[in-house]
Tab-separated table of C-alpha atoms in Angstrom:
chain	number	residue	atom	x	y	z
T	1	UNK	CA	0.000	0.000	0.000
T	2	UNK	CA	1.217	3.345	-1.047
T	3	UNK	CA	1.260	6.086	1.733
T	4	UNK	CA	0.389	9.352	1.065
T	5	UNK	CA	2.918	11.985	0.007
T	6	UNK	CA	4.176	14.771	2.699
T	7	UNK	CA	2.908	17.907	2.875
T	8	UNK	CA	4.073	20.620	0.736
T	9	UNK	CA	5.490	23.184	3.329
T	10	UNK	CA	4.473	26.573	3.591
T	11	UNK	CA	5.663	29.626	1.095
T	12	UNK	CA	6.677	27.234	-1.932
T	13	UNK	CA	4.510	27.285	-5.068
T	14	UNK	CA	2.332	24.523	-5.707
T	15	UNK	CA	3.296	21.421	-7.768
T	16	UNK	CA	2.791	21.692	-11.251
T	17	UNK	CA	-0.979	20.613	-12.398
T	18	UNK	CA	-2.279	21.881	-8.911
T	19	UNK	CA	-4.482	25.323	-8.385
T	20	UNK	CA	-3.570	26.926	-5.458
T	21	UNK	CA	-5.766	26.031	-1.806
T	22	UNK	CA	-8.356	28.417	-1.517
T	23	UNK	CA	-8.143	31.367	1.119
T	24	UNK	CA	-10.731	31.126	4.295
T	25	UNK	CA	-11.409	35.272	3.562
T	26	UNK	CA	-12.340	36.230	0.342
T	27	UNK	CA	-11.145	39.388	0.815
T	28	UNK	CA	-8.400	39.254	2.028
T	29	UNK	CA	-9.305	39.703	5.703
T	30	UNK	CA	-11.744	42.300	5.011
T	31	UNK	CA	-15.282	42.843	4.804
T	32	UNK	CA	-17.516	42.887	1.549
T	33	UNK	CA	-17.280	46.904	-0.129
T	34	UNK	CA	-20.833	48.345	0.551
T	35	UNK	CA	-23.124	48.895	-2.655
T	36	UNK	CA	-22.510	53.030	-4.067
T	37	UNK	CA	-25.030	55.402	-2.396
T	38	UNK	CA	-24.671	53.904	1.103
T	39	UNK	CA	-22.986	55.850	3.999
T	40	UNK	CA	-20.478	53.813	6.761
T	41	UNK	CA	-22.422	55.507	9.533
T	42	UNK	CA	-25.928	54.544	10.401
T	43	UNK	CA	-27.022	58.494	9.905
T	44	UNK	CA	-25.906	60.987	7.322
T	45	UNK	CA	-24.900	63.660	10.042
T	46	UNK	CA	-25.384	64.388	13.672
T	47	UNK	CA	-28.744	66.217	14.774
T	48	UNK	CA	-27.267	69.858	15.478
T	49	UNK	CA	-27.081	70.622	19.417
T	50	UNK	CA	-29.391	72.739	21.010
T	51	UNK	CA	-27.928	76.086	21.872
T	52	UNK	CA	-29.203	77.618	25.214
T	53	UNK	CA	-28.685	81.900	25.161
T	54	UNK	CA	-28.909	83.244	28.818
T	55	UNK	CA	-30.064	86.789	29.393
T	56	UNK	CA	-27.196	89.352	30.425
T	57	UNK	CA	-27.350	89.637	34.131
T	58	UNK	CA	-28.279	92.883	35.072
T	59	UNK	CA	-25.612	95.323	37.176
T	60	UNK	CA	-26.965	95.177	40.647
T	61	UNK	CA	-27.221	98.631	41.647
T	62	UNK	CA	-27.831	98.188	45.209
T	63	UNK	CA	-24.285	96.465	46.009
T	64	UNK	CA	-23.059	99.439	44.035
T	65	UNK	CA	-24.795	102.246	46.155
T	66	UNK	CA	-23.571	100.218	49.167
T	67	UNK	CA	-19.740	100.232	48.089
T	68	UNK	CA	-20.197	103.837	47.148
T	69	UNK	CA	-21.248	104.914	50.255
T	70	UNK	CA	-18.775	102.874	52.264
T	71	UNK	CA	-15.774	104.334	50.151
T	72	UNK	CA	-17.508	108.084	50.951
T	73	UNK	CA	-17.935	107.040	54.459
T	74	UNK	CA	-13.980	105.839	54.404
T	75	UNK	CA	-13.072	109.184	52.904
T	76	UNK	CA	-14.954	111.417	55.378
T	77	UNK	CA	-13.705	109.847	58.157
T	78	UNK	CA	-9.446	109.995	56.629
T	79	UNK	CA	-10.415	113.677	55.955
T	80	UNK	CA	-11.723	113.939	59.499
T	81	UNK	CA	-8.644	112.299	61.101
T	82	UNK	CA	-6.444	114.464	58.976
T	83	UNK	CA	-8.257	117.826	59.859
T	84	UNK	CA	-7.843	116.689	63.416
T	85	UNK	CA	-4.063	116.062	63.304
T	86	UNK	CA	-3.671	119.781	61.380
T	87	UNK	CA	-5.665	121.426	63.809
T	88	UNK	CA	-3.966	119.873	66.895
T	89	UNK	CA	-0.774	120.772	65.046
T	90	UNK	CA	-1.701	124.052	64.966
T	91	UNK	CA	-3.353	124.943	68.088
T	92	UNK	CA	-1.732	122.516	70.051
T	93	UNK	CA	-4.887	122.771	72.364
T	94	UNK	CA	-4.090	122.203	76.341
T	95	UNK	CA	-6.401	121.715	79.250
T	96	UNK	CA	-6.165	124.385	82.314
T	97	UNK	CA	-4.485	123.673	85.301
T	98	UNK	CA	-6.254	124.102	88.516
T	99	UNK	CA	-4.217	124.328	92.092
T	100	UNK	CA	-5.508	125.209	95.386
T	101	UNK	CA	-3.992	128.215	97.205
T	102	UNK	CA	-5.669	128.134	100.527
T	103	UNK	CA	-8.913	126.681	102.478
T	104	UNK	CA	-10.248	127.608	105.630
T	105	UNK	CA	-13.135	125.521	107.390
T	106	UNK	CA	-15.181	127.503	109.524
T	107	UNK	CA	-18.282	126.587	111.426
T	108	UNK	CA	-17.412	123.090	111.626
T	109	UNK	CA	-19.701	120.943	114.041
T	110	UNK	CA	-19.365	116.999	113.941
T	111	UNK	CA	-22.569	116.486	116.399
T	112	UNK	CA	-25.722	116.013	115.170
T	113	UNK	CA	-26.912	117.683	112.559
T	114	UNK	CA	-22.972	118.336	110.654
T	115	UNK	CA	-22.536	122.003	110.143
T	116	UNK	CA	-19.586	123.503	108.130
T	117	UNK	CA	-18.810	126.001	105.744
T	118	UNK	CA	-15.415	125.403	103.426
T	119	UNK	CA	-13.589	128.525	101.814
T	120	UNK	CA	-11.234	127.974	99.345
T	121	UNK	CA	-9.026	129.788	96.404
T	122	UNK	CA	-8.381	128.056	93.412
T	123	UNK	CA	-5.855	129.455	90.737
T	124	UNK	CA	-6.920	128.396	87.536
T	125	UNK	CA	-4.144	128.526	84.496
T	126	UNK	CA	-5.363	129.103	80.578
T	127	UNK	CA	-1.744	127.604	79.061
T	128	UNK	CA	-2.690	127.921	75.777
T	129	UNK	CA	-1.457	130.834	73.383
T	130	UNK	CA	-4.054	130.446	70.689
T	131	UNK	CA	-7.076	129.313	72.421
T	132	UNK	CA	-9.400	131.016	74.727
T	133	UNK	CA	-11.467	128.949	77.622
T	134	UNK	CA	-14.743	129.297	78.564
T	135	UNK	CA	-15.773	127.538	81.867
T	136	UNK	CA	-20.223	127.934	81.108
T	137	UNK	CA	-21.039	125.681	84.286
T	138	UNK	CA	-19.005	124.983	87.253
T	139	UNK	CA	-20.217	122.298	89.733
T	140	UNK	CA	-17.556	121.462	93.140
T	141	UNK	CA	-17.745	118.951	95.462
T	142	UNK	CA	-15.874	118.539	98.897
T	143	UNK	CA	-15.655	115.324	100.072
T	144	UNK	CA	-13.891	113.411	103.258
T	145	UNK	CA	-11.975	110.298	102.933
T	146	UNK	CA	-12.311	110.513	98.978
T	147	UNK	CA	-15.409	109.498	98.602
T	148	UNK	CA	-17.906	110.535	100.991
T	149	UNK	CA	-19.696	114.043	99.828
T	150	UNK	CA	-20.519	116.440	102.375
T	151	UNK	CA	-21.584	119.069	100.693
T	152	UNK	CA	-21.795	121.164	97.154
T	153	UNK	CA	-22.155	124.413	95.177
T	154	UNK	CA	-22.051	126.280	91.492
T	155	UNK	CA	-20.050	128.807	90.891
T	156	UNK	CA	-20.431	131.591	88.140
T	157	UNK	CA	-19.082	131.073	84.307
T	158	UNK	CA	-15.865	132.214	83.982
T	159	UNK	CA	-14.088	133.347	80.359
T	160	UNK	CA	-10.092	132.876	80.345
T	161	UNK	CA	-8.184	134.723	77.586
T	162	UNK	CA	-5.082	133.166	75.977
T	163	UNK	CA	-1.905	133.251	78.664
T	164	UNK	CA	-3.687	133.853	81.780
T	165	UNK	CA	-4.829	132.867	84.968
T	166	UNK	CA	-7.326	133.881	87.508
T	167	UNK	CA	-8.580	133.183	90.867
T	168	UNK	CA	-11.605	131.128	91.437
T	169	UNK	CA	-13.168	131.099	94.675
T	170	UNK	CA	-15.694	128.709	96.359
T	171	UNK	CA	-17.935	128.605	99.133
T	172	UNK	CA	-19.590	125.567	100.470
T	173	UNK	CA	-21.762	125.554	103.065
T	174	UNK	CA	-23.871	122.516	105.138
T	175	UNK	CA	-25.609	123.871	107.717
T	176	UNK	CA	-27.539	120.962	108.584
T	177	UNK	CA	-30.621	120.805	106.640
T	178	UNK	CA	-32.274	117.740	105.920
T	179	UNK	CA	-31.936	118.066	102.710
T	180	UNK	CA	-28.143	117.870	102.603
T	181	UNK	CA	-27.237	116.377	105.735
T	182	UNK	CA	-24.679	113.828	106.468
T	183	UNK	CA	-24.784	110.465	107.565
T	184	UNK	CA	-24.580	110.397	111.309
T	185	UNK	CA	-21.172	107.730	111.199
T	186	UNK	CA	-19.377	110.226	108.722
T	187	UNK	CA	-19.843	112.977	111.181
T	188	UNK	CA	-18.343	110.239	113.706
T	189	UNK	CA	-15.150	109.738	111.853
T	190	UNK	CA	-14.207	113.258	110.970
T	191	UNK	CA	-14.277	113.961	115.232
T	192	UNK	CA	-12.122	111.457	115.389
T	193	UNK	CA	-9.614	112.529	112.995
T	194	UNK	CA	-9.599	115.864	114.892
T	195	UNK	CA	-9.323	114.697	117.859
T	196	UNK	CA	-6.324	111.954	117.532
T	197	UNK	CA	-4.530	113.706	114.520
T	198	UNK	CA	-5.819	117.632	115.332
T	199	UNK	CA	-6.569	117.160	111.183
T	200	UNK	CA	-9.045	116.047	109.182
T	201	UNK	CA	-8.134	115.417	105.009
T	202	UNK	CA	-10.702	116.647	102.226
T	203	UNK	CA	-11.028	116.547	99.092
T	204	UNK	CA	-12.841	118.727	95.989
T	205	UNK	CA	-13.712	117.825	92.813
T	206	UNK	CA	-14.784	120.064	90.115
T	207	UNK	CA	-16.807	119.025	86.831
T	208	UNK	CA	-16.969	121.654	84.605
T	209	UNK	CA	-18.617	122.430	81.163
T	210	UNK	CA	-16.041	124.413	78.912
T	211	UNK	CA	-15.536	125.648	75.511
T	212	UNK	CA	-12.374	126.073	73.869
T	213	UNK	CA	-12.232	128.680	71.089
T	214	UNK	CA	-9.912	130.157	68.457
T	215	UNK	CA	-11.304	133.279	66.847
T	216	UNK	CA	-14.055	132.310	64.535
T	217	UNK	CA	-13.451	129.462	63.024
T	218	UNK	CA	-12.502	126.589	65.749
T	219	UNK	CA	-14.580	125.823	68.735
T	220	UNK	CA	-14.544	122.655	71.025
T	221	UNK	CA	-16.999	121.776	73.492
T	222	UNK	CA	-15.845	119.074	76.400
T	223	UNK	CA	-16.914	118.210	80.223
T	224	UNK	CA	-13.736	118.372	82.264
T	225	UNK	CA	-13.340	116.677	85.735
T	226	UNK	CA	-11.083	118.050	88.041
T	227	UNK	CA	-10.035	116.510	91.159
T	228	UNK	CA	-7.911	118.070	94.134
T	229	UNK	CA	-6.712	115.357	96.975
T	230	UNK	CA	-5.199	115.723	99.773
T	231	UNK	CA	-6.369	118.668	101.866
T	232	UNK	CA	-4.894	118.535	105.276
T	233	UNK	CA	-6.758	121.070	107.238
T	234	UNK	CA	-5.860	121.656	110.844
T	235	UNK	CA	-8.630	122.583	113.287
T	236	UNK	CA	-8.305	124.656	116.139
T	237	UNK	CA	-11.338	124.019	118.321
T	238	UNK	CA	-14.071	124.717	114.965
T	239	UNK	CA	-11.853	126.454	112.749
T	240	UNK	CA	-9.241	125.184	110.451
T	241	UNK	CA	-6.958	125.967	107.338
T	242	UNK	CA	-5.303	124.401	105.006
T	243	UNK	CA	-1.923	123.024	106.037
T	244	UNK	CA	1.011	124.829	104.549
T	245	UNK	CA	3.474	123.180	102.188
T	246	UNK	CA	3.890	122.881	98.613
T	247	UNK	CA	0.979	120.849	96.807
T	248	UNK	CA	0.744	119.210	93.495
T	249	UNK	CA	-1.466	120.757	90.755
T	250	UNK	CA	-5.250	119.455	90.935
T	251	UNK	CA	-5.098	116.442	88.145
T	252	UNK	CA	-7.527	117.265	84.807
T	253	UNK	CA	-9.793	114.286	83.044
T	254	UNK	CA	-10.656	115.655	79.769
């Protein structure tokens, strides 16, 4: 029996009298052409996209009014600051200064009800050269121990040209009315001051309306408080004065 003959290998022709094996793909790996007219893609061109305008947003005029004002606002107050500095630069404004020259005590009964009338001088400076001081209302207190009030008064307005000084003078009197009167332990402790020290230590404090002015075109309106410690007054039997010695200036709270 005759065995079949080998394979041809791959690449060589065939043997003469043969036609070529047939290929699997007719077309050479490919797919059939399509027929003429017909398009590769299943629709001749995309639908066009819908195009969505939005309105222009109006300016919003309120957030403009608001940054306008703030920037005015901003301005006013820089233009404020700046007048400020060139006035002070100019004027160089000071407050007055206040010292007590003398205080006598007169009258003075610790029993029940406290009698006493207070006399004092106060020189009162005006420092400034360019500004004139006008004291419209003038309230002082005298009070022992700092804080305890024993009695009060007004004195009259007072105008202080540039570079000058005056004397102010104030009278307080308590003589025992109900209306002023002072508790009954207060009383206690001022006899008892002058009777272990021979002393007793007041105080007065001033609060006064003023007005400083510079011709025409400057004027500045403040409440100043004034405030005068210390005041060592040594009593012979109901009379006393002030203690001599040299004393600081009354402090100023502008």
């Amino acid at each position: 029996m005759q065995s079949p003959p080998p394979p041809l290998p791959h690449g060589y022709p065939p043997a003469m009298g043969y036609p070529p094996p047939p290929m699997m793909y007719p077309h050479g790996g490919y797919g059939p052409p399509l027929p003429p007219g017909y398009s590769p893609y299943p629709y001749g061109h995309p639908p066009p996209g819908t195009v969505i305008i939005y309105p222009a947003t109006p300016p919003n005029r309120a957030a403009a009014c608001a940054r306008g004002c703030l920037a005015a606002m901003i301005i006013i107050v820089i233009l404020i600051c700046l007048s400020s500095l060139l006035t002070w630069a100019i004027l160089r404004p000071q407050t007055p200064v206040f010292h007590v020259d003398n205080m006598s005590v007169t009258n003075f009964n610790t029993s029940t009800p406290f009698t006493a009338t207070w006399n004092t001088n106060i020189s009162v400076q005006n420092p400034n050269h360019k500004l004139r001081v006008y004291f419209d209302r003038i309230m002082v207190v005298v009070l022992y121990d700092e804080e305890d009030m024993l009695g009060d008064t007004w004195l009259n307005p007072i105008l202080m040209e540039t570079k000058t000084n005056t004397t102010v003078n104030a009278v307080i009197a308590v003589n025992g009315s109900a209306e002023n009167a002072v508790p009954i332990w207060v009383s206690q402790e001022m006899s008892k001051d002058r009777r272990e020290l021979g002393a007793v230590i007041f105080s007065l404090r001033f609060r006064i309306w003023a007005t400083f002015k510079s011709g025409n075109w400057w004027t500045r309106s403040l409440v100043m408080k004034v405030s005068c410690e210390d005041l060592k007054v040594k009593f012979d039997a109901s009379s006393g004065a002030l203690e001599p010695g040299k004393r600081d200036d009354c402090a100023v709270y502008a």
